[in-house]
DNA sequence: GTCTATAAAGTGATAGAC
DNA sequence: GTCTATCACTTTATAGAC
């Protein structure tokens, strides 16, 4: 449960908080340095003083989000592999570990859960060049480790197939993080107003079924020995 | 099989083509009027003359893509319901009809398939305000009709659950359309280089399994009467 | 229809006073 | 560290000549 805030001077923190909020609401491209300093009630020059440039500020906001998410994912995966020593980690628990750190239920910034999710969604839907290389590297490391775990949980799914399925899965989360209100609007309210916890549960069922497609399920021993505790 | 181009003056078409290409490559926000006129070898004032404003141009590009996609979806759904009169349309065929018109395999603009997909992905990941109301209305109509068809194909899935599952599904396609190259890079080439047709087949299997999750499957009569022709 | 010229506002960044 | 003033551009949009 690390804090998302690093130790930083008060005005710098204020700038970052303002930037986060605006980026979440409007996207990175649509926010100017002046928008940020105005909301933070700081001087126009403050951004360049503290971050070197607008790009530096964006990169810092991004890494301030991605790094803890990355670490949380890895920590959860480590914990799962400890919890199921030598055994295969159940697919649903893997997906949970992969997805939950994105959803703002673990560590909250000052943003509301909704804005947190939107910002995470925007970050994870950034295209190549827009992503700082160090951040892309972190994403890659997470993905590599989870891909191996997924492959172990689904040994009969060919690896190329599995890559595409996890890609589809990732798209599902990102879209969910970004477009909750639009779903509400498009569905005329019929999507209800579930909590993030409820949405995650739905997503995990959906994704697990998609990832597992075509895999023979053992003849449903509704109370197998490995299912008796802890999940 | 309508053509994507409406009858338009030559310079206007050139502007639209240039705009499409740049929007696909960089996203709407990152393209200026001058970028477009420069690529189209037209005058700076041409955009405002032909489209009234930058926003007008963007709206036209968007509707030039969304409208045929919408019509294609509806036409395909109509055809399916005609093909399975009184019966339930198989889920896989519904997903195909919903997704294929997005993937550039039906009608191509002058853009390469890859750029076409990217532009479609960008359009369908636009947030509320950025989307012209008429366009959002078309999307809504498609979605409504398909939601009803999905509900018929999956009568035991509660409607709120189904809405979320189709939302996750939509995210999967959009992400796939936008991030093919990134997948290739992140996976170190292990995603292979399948054709769009191959990717669609993979996606349909994945999405169908996710949508169907928890639905009792009839005891696999591997050659039921309704499965003997046409699919 | 196409062009030049220009308006009016906004952009990121910085020098230099305090 | 904070501020003002300003530079050097770029942006969309338009008026008016051709």
Coordinates of C-alpha atoms in Angstrom, one line a residue, chain A residues 88 92 101 191 196 207:
Chain A
X88 CA -1.3 -23.3 -11.1
X92 CA -9.7 -15.6 -12.1
X101 CA -4.5 -2.1 -9.7
X191 CA -26.2 -0.4 -17.2
X196 CA -16.3 -0.6 -9.2
X207 CA -12.4 -12.1 -19.5

